[in-house]
Amino acid sequence: MSHIELNEKKIQILKVAEKLFSDKGFEGTSIRNIAKEAKINIAMVSYYFGSKERLLESLIIYRTSDLKLQLENLLQEDLEPIDKVNKLIELYINKINCNGGIFRIMHFELTSKKREKTLNHFTELKKGNLKSLESIIHEGQEKGVFRKDVIIPLITPTILGTFFHFHMNKIFFEKILNLNTEALYNDYIKTHLTKHIQQTIKALLVYEN
Amino acid sequence: MSHIELNEKKIQILKVAEKLFSDKGFEGTSIRNIAKEAKINIAMVSYYFGSKERLLESLIIYRTSDLKLQLENLLQEDLEPIDKVNKLIELYINKINCNGGIFRIMHFELTSKKREKTLNHFTELKKGNLKSLESIIHEGQEKGVFRKDVIIPLITPTILGTFFHFHMNKIFFEKILNLNTEALYNDYIKTHLTKHIQQTIKALLVYEN
DNA sequence: TACAAAATTAAACAAGTGTTTAATTTAAAC
DNA sequence: GTTTAAATTAAACACTTGTTTAATTTTGTA
């Protein structure tokens, strides 16, 4: 099921759908919107993907398939635990930033109790990610550099949540931080925001009350 | 404009709308859904609020009007800066948790460039909140208990982002943390999640590299 | 060239959307 | 009790939705 042949046309449709879903939400985007933007006939979406719902499903699988691999590679690098954590944060942010809207969609559209099948794929991904994080933290704890009373499953919400909330309030932060161009905004994420998250997680992991 | 007379019927509609918007999103909820649930005629929404858009606007104003006041009261309490921060975190979480879906809606529906008027009210609220937070942190910095190189506008994303991300992935966390009942889930937020956020922010504010 | 499979199309489908209308009922004021 | 305003209703409005159909064009293969 997670193997779907993706020809060029399909990928083109997926990318347009990603952009529109991200801009206007899943419900807010019509198949006619997608067809117009992708310059295809409205019947092609059903023809290729079966339905709008399964288009979303395909999109999510298409965009998340390599994240797991990258995380596992990170685990095997020869780095200090804190550097692994920092790299993991960078990896997340980079991944989300590069893949435009899909992660936004996943967080906003995949909470409903419908879309269960799509949600299952997402749950497996999150479980794997959590396992990777756990192994890094445990390593640090055994080395005596990380605290032992930290709740590991709550670390991801802090990393991703901080990023998403910033992204979510893009217009607000552009205004108060004077990020007048897209380049300035992206640069701020890559430098200040990333550093803030790394600093936060480090403090949480090593700070003793 | 921010003063709207709210009779009982209006409030009843607002509460139903909040629930449905929160469950299925703004676009995903139809006026007929709302009318059916609230046991009113579909024309009543337009009659009372003018449009679906302005129903959302009224809902947001209705739910956020007292937050500003509560924050300002907190500022004037006689507490140590770190205790004020902790109380602020508690206030946020409590506020969001009690007011069910509205904050979720605000974060998911208010990013689009449409809905500008509704968005403006929200922006003003956020600016005020940031000012309150700034004054607390500055107080702590002057007393020498907080670091001076922290980026204050990024603290709110960490507080709220962590909470929202947890809430967003409710189903996932219920599963991996064995929060089988609604009561257990809410209790986890009130205790562990709140503590995690407080611990995180404290570490960020006082930890020296 | 001829055939078959795949791709693409315009049109239609039934269902659902937010909003408005005009008629009717309810409530309040005199 | 009559008058006036507010509340409520069913029906219709024009429009959009996701999906399907059946016809046509394009493509690849023998």
PDB file of C-alpha atoms in Angstrom, chain A residues 1-200:
ATOM      1  CA  MET A   1       0.000   0.000   0.000  1.00  0.00           C
ATOM      2  CA  SER A   2       2.755   2.423   0.784  1.00  0.00           C
ATOM      3  CA  HIS A   3       4.208   1.636  -2.624  1.00  0.00           C
ATOM      4  CA  ILE A   4       2.542   3.678  -5.288  1.00  0.00           C
ATOM      5  CA  GLU A   5       3.915   4.244  -8.732  1.00  0.00           C
ATOM      6  CA  LEU A   6       4.484   7.933  -9.133  1.00  0.00           C
ATOM      7  CA  ASN A   7       4.923   9.162 -12.664  1.00  0.00           C
ATOM      8  CA  GLU A   8       5.763  12.784 -13.452  1.00  0.00           C
ATOM      9  CA  LYS A   9       2.158  13.805 -13.844  1.00  0.00           C
ATOM     10  CA  LYS A  10       1.219  12.361 -10.477  1.00  0.00           C
ATOM     11  CA  ILE A  11       4.074  14.158  -8.780  1.00  0.00           C
ATOM     12  CA  GLN A  12       3.112  17.403 -10.457  1.00  0.00           C
ATOM     13  CA  ILE A  13      -0.412  17.024  -9.104  1.00  0.00           C
ATOM     14  CA  LEU A  14       0.909  16.161  -5.635  1.00  0.00           C
ATOM     15  CA  LYS A  15       3.031  19.285  -5.548  1.00  0.00           C
ATOM     16  CA  VAL A  16       0.209  21.550  -6.597  1.00  0.00           C
ATOM     17  CA  ALA A  17      -2.078  19.883  -4.058  1.00  0.00           C
ATOM     18  CA  GLU A  18       0.530  20.353  -1.360  1.00  0.00           C
ATOM     19  CA  LYS A  19       0.791  24.041  -2.051  1.00  0.00           C
ATOM     20  CA  LEU A  20      -2.960  24.574  -2.093  1.00  0.00           C
ATOM     21  CA  PHE A  21      -3.730  22.351   0.913  1.00  0.00           C
ATOM     22  CA  SER A  22      -1.079  24.235   2.808  1.00  0.00           C
ATOM     23  CA  ASP A  23      -2.468  27.623   1.806  1.00  0.00           C
ATOM     24  CA  LYS A  24      -6.163  26.969   2.185  1.00  0.00           C
ATOM     25  CA  GLY A  25      -6.485  23.684   4.067  1.00  0.00           C
ATOM     26  CA  PHE A  26      -7.762  20.363   2.824  1.00  0.00           C
ATOM     27  CA  GLU A  27     -11.443  21.223   3.012  1.00  0.00           C
ATOM     28  CA  GLY A  28     -10.763  24.703   1.680  1.00  0.00           C
ATOM     29  CA  THR A  29      -9.145  23.384  -1.478  1.00  0.00           C
ATOM     30  CA  SER A  30     -11.317  21.975  -4.248  1.00  0.00           C
ATOM     31  CA  ILE A  31     -10.301  19.492  -6.883  1.00  0.00           C
ATOM     32  CA  ARG A  32     -11.109  22.210  -9.414  1.00  0.00           C
ATOM     33  CA  ASN A  33      -8.584  24.482  -7.705  1.00  0.00           C
ATOM     34  CA  ILE A  34      -5.957  21.802  -8.023  1.00  0.00           C
ATOM     35  CA  ALA A  35      -6.859  20.988 -11.619  1.00  0.00           C
ATOM     36  CA  LYS A  36      -6.705  24.616 -12.665  1.00  0.00           C
ATOM     37  CA  GLU A  37      -3.354  25.267 -11.011  1.00  0.00           C
ATOM     38  CA  ALA A  38      -1.870  22.024 -12.340  1.00  0.00           C
ATOM     39  CA  LYS A  39      -3.443  22.629 -15.752  1.00  0.00           C
ATOM     40  CA  ILE A  40      -5.151  19.275 -15.896  1.00  0.00           C
ATOM     41  CA  ASN A  41      -8.711  18.093 -16.225  1.00  0.00           C
ATOM     42  CA  ILE A  42     -10.659  17.769 -13.005  1.00  0.00           C
ATOM     43  CA  ALA A  43     -11.277  14.085 -13.678  1.00  0.00           C
ATOM     44  CA  MET A  44      -7.560  13.330 -13.592  1.00  0.00           C
ATOM     45  CA  VAL A  45      -7.342  13.481  -9.821  1.00  0.00           C
ATOM     46  CA  SER A  46      -9.913  10.733  -9.436  1.00  0.00           C
ATOM     47  CA  TYR A  47      -8.355   8.880 -12.338  1.00  0.00           C
ATOM     48  CA  TYR A  48      -4.897   8.876 -10.824  1.00  0.00           C
ATOM     49  CA  PHE A  49      -5.532   8.760  -7.102  1.00  0.00           C
ATOM     50  CA  GLY A  50      -9.105   7.478  -6.793  1.00  0.00           C
ATOM     51  CA  SER A  51     -10.358  10.303  -4.617  1.00  0.00           C
ATOM     52  CA  LYS A  52      -9.410  13.552  -2.964  1.00  0.00           C
ATOM     53  CA  GLU A  53      -8.908  11.698   0.290  1.00  0.00           C
ATOM     54  CA  ARG A  54      -6.443   9.288  -1.238  1.00  0.00           C
ATOM     55  CA  LEU A  55      -4.657  12.128  -2.932  1.00  0.00           C
ATOM     56  CA  LEU A  56      -3.894  13.442   0.550  1.00  0.00           C
ATOM     57  CA  GLU A  57      -2.809  10.002   1.605  1.00  0.00           C
ATOM     58  CA  SER A  58      -0.428   9.679  -1.338  1.00  0.00           C
ATOM     59  CA  LEU A  59       0.959  13.119  -0.628  1.00  0.00           C
ATOM     60  CA  ILE A  60       1.798  12.278   2.946  1.00  0.00           C
ATOM     61  CA  ILE A  61       3.464   8.997   2.073  1.00  0.00           C
ATOM     62  CA  TYR A  62       5.380  10.719  -0.713  1.00  0.00           C
ATOM     63  CA  ARG A  63       6.714  13.364   1.632  1.00  0.00           C
ATOM     64  CA  THR A  64       7.509  11.334   4.718  1.00  0.00           C
ATOM     65  CA  SER A  65       9.098   8.260   3.207  1.00  0.00           C
ATOM     66  CA  ASP A  66      12.689   9.417   3.592  1.00  0.00           C
ATOM     67  CA  LEU A  67      12.523  11.033   7.038  1.00  0.00           C
ATOM     68  CA  LYS A  68      12.762   7.712   8.844  1.00  0.00           C
ATOM     69  CA  LEU A  69      15.912   6.787   6.942  1.00  0.00           C
ATOM     70  CA  GLN A  70      17.624  10.108   7.660  1.00  0.00           C
ATOM     71  CA  LEU A  71      16.925   9.754  11.365  1.00  0.00           C
ATOM     72  CA  GLU A  72      18.381   6.270  11.496  1.00  0.00           C
ATOM     73  CA  ASN A  73      21.503   7.494   9.743  1.00  0.00           C
ATOM     74  CA  LEU A  74      21.866  10.225  12.327  1.00  0.00           C
ATOM     75  CA  LEU A  75      21.746   7.666  15.124  1.00  0.00           C
ATOM     76  CA  GLN A  76      24.789   5.887  13.802  1.00  0.00           C
ATOM     77  CA  GLU A  77      26.977   8.934  13.427  1.00  0.00           C
ATOM     78  CA  ASP A  78      29.839   9.270  15.864  1.00  0.00           C
ATOM     79  CA  LEU A  79      28.719  12.324  17.804  1.00  0.00           C
ATOM     80  CA  GLU A  80      28.209  13.410  21.386  1.00  0.00           C
ATOM     81  CA  PRO A  81      24.544  13.042  22.505  1.00  0.00           C
ATOM     82  CA  ILE A  82      23.996  16.789  22.701  1.00  0.00           C
ATOM     83  CA  ASP A  83      25.312  17.195  19.164  1.00  0.00           C
ATOM     84  CA  LYS A  84      22.991  14.475  17.986  1.00  0.00           C
ATOM     85  CA  VAL A  85      20.090  16.305  19.582  1.00  0.00           C
ATOM     86  CA  ASN A  86      21.127  19.511  17.894  1.00  0.00           C
ATOM     87  CA  LYS A  87      21.445  17.754  14.566  1.00  0.00           C
ATOM     88  CA  LEU A  88      18.066  16.144  15.034  1.00  0.00           C
ATOM     89  CA  ILE A  89      16.505  19.549  15.627  1.00  0.00           C
ATOM     90  CA  GLU A  90      18.197  20.899  12.519  1.00  0.00           C
ATOM     91  CA  LEU A  91      17.021  17.878  10.541  1.00  0.00           C
ATOM     92  CA  TYR A  92      13.420  18.373  11.616  1.00  0.00           C
ATOM     93  CA  ILE A  93      13.358  22.064  10.874  1.00  0.00           C
ATOM     94  CA  ASN A  94      15.078  21.651   7.553  1.00  0.00           C
ATOM     95  CA  LYS A  95      12.760  18.838   6.562  1.00  0.00           C
ATOM     96  CA  ILE A  96       9.652  20.777   7.449  1.00  0.00           C
ATOM     97  CA  ASN A  97      10.900  23.971   5.884  1.00  0.00           C
ATOM     98  CA  CYS A  98      11.876  22.345   2.605  1.00  0.00           C
ATOM     99  CA  ASN A  99       8.737  20.299   2.258  1.00  0.00           C
ATOM    100  CA  GLY A 100       6.598  23.364   2.273  1.00  0.00           C
ATOM    101  CA  GLY A 101       3.117  22.707   3.422  1.00  0.00           C
ATOM    102  CA  ILE A 102       2.811  19.009   3.997  1.00  0.00           C
ATOM    103  CA  PHE A 103       3.717  18.973   7.654  1.00  0.00           C
ATOM    104  CA  ARG A 104       1.353  21.811   8.284  1.00  0.00           C
ATOM    105  CA  ILE A 105      -1.360  19.776   6.634  1.00  0.00           C
ATOM    106  CA  MET A 106      -0.471  16.732   8.672  1.00  0.00           C
ATOM    107  CA  HIS A 107      -0.873  18.624  11.890  1.00  0.00           C
ATOM    108  CA  PHE A 108      -4.096  20.346  10.966  1.00  0.00           C
ATOM    109  CA  GLU A 109      -5.951  17.834   8.894  1.00  0.00           C
ATOM    110  CA  LEU A 110      -4.920  14.571  10.451  1.00  0.00           C
ATOM    111  CA  THR A 111      -6.390  15.049  13.871  1.00  0.00           C
ATOM    112  CA  SER A 112      -9.954  14.292  12.910  1.00  0.00           C
ATOM    113  CA  LYS A 113     -11.180  10.801  13.541  1.00  0.00           C
ATOM    114  CA  LYS A 114     -11.939  10.361   9.886  1.00  0.00           C
ATOM    115  CA  ARG A 115      -8.941   9.721   7.679  1.00  0.00           C
ATOM    116  CA  GLU A 116      -7.966   6.842   9.905  1.00  0.00           C
ATOM    117  CA  LYS A 117      -5.880   5.034   7.350  1.00  0.00           C
ATOM    118  CA  THR A 118      -3.841   8.113   6.549  1.00  0.00           C
ATOM    119  CA  LEU A 119      -3.499   8.715  10.249  1.00  0.00           C
ATOM    120  CA  ASN A 120      -2.121   5.246  10.861  1.00  0.00           C
ATOM    121  CA  HIS A 121       0.793   5.823   8.534  1.00  0.00           C
ATOM    122  CA  PHE A 122       1.509   9.033  10.372  1.00  0.00           C
ATOM    123  CA  THR A 123       1.324   7.342  13.776  1.00  0.00           C
ATOM    124  CA  GLU A 124       3.886   4.744  12.750  1.00  0.00           C
ATOM    125  CA  LEU A 125       6.202   7.509  11.596  1.00  0.00           C
ATOM    126  CA  LYS A 126       5.870   9.312  14.910  1.00  0.00           C
ATOM    127  CA  LYS A 127       6.496   6.152  16.893  1.00  0.00           C
ATOM    128  CA  GLY A 128       9.698   5.562  14.946  1.00  0.00           C
ATOM    129  CA  ASN A 129      10.818   9.136  15.480  1.00  0.00           C
ATOM    130  CA  LEU A 130      10.181   8.852  19.194  1.00  0.00           C
ATOM    131  CA  LYS A 131      12.234   5.663  19.363  1.00  0.00           C
ATOM    132  CA  SER A 132      15.152   7.413  17.685  1.00  0.00           C
ATOM    133  CA  LEU A 133      14.948  10.323  20.092  1.00  0.00           C
ATOM    134  CA  GLU A 134      14.727   7.967  23.052  1.00  0.00           C
ATOM    135  CA  SER A 135      17.893   6.162  22.078  1.00  0.00           C
ATOM    136  CA  ILE A 136      19.798   9.432  21.803  1.00  0.00           C
ATOM    137  CA  ILE A 137      18.592  10.665  25.184  1.00  0.00           C
ATOM    138  CA  HIS A 138      19.251   7.354  26.908  1.00  0.00           C
ATOM    139  CA  GLU A 139      22.767   7.439  25.544  1.00  0.00           C
ATOM    140  CA  GLY A 140      23.239  10.878  27.054  1.00  0.00           C
ATOM    141  CA  GLN A 141      21.778   9.770  30.350  1.00  0.00           C
ATOM    142  CA  GLU A 142      24.108   6.794  30.562  1.00  0.00           C
ATOM    143  CA  LYS A 143      27.036   9.077  29.873  1.00  0.00           C
ATOM    144  CA  GLY A 144      25.829  11.247  32.726  1.00  0.00           C
ATOM    145  CA  VAL A 145      25.409  14.405  30.658  1.00  0.00           C
ATOM    146  CA  PHE A 146      21.595  14.432  30.566  1.00  0.00           C
ATOM    147  CA  ARG A 147      19.155  14.565  33.445  1.00  0.00           C
ATOM    148  CA  LYS A 148      17.206  11.423  34.127  1.00  0.00           C
ATOM    149  CA  ASP A 149      13.863  12.924  35.151  1.00  0.00           C
ATOM    150  CA  VAL A 150      12.977  14.426  31.782  1.00  0.00           C
ATOM    151  CA  ILE A 151       9.831  13.152  30.050  1.00  0.00           C
ATOM    152  CA  ILE A 152      11.123  12.129  26.664  1.00  0.00           C
ATOM    153  CA  PRO A 153       7.811  11.993  24.749  1.00  0.00           C
ATOM    154  CA  LEU A 154       7.255  15.648  25.645  1.00  0.00           C
ATOM    155  CA  ILE A 155      10.469  16.795  24.003  1.00  0.00           C
ATOM    156  CA  THR A 156       9.166  16.422  20.469  1.00  0.00           C
ATOM    157  CA  PRO A 157       6.146  18.638  21.189  1.00  0.00           C
ATOM    158  CA  THR A 158       8.556  21.293  22.405  1.00  0.00           C
ATOM    159  CA  ILE A 159      10.790  21.052  19.339  1.00  0.00           C
ATOM    160  CA  LEU A 160       8.093  20.792  16.694  1.00  0.00           C
ATOM    161  CA  GLY A 161       5.526  22.817  18.566  1.00  0.00           C
ATOM    162  CA  THR A 162       7.830  25.798  18.887  1.00  0.00           C
ATOM    163  CA  PHE A 163       8.600  25.660  15.192  1.00  0.00           C
ATOM    164  CA  PHE A 164       5.011  25.189  14.082  1.00  0.00           C
ATOM    165  CA  HIS A 165       3.697  27.884  16.349  1.00  0.00           C
ATOM    166  CA  PHE A 166       6.231  30.298  14.910  1.00  0.00           C
ATOM    167  CA  HIS A 167       5.327  29.261  11.383  1.00  0.00           C
ATOM    168  CA  MET A 168       1.653  29.424  12.227  1.00  0.00           C
ATOM    169  CA  ASN A 169       1.975  33.026  13.291  1.00  0.00           C
ATOM    170  CA  LYS A 170       4.183  33.959  10.390  1.00  0.00           C
ATOM    171  CA  ILE A 171       2.416  37.225   9.677  1.00  0.00           C
ATOM    172  CA  PHE A 172       2.665  38.269  13.310  1.00  0.00           C
ATOM    173  CA  PHE A 173       6.365  37.522  13.636  1.00  0.00           C
ATOM    174  CA  GLU A 174       7.201  39.105  10.298  1.00  0.00           C
ATOM    175  CA  LYS A 175       5.669  42.240  11.692  1.00  0.00           C
ATOM    176  CA  ILE A 176       7.263  42.394  15.129  1.00  0.00           C
ATOM    177  CA  LEU A 177      10.671  41.078  14.069  1.00  0.00           C
ATOM    178  CA  ASN A 178      10.841  43.194  10.893  1.00  0.00           C
ATOM    179  CA  LEU A 179      11.280  40.190   8.607  1.00  0.00           C
ATOM    180  CA  ASN A 180      10.143  42.090   5.568  1.00  0.00           C
ATOM    181  CA  THR A 181      11.243  39.644   2.889  1.00  0.00           C
ATOM    182  CA  GLU A 182      10.795  35.919   2.482  1.00  0.00           C
ATOM    183  CA  ALA A 183      14.574  35.534   2.560  1.00  0.00           C
ATOM    184  CA  LEU A 184      14.834  37.345   5.879  1.00  0.00           C
ATOM    185  CA  TYR A 185      12.081  35.177   7.330  1.00  0.00           C
ATOM    186  CA  ASN A 186      13.684  31.924   6.222  1.00  0.00           C
ATOM    187  CA  ASP A 187      17.043  33.111   7.420  1.00  0.00           C
ATOM    188  CA  TYR A 188      15.596  33.884  10.827  1.00  0.00           C
ATOM    189  CA  ILE A 189      14.301  30.328  11.084  1.00  0.00           C
ATOM    190  CA  LYS A 190      17.615  28.832  10.037  1.00  0.00           C
ATOM    191  CA  THR A 191      19.571  30.902  12.548  1.00  0.00           C
ATOM    192  CA  HIS A 192      17.701  32.392  15.484  1.00  0.00           C
ATOM    193  CA  LEU A 193      14.735  30.054  15.748  1.00  0.00           C
ATOM    194  CA  THR A 194      16.823  26.917  15.309  1.00  0.00           C
ATOM    195  CA  LYS A 195      19.284  28.184  17.871  1.00  0.00           C
ATOM    196  CA  HIS A 196      16.483  29.047  20.277  1.00  0.00           C
ATOM    197  CA  ILE A 197      15.071  25.542  20.084  1.00  0.00           C
ATOM    198  CA  GLN A 198      18.477  23.929  20.477  1.00  0.00           C
ATOM    199  CA  GLN A 199      19.241  26.158  23.434  1.00  0.00           C
ATOM    200  CA  THR A 200      15.887  25.364  24.994  1.00  0.00           C
TER     201      THR A 200
END
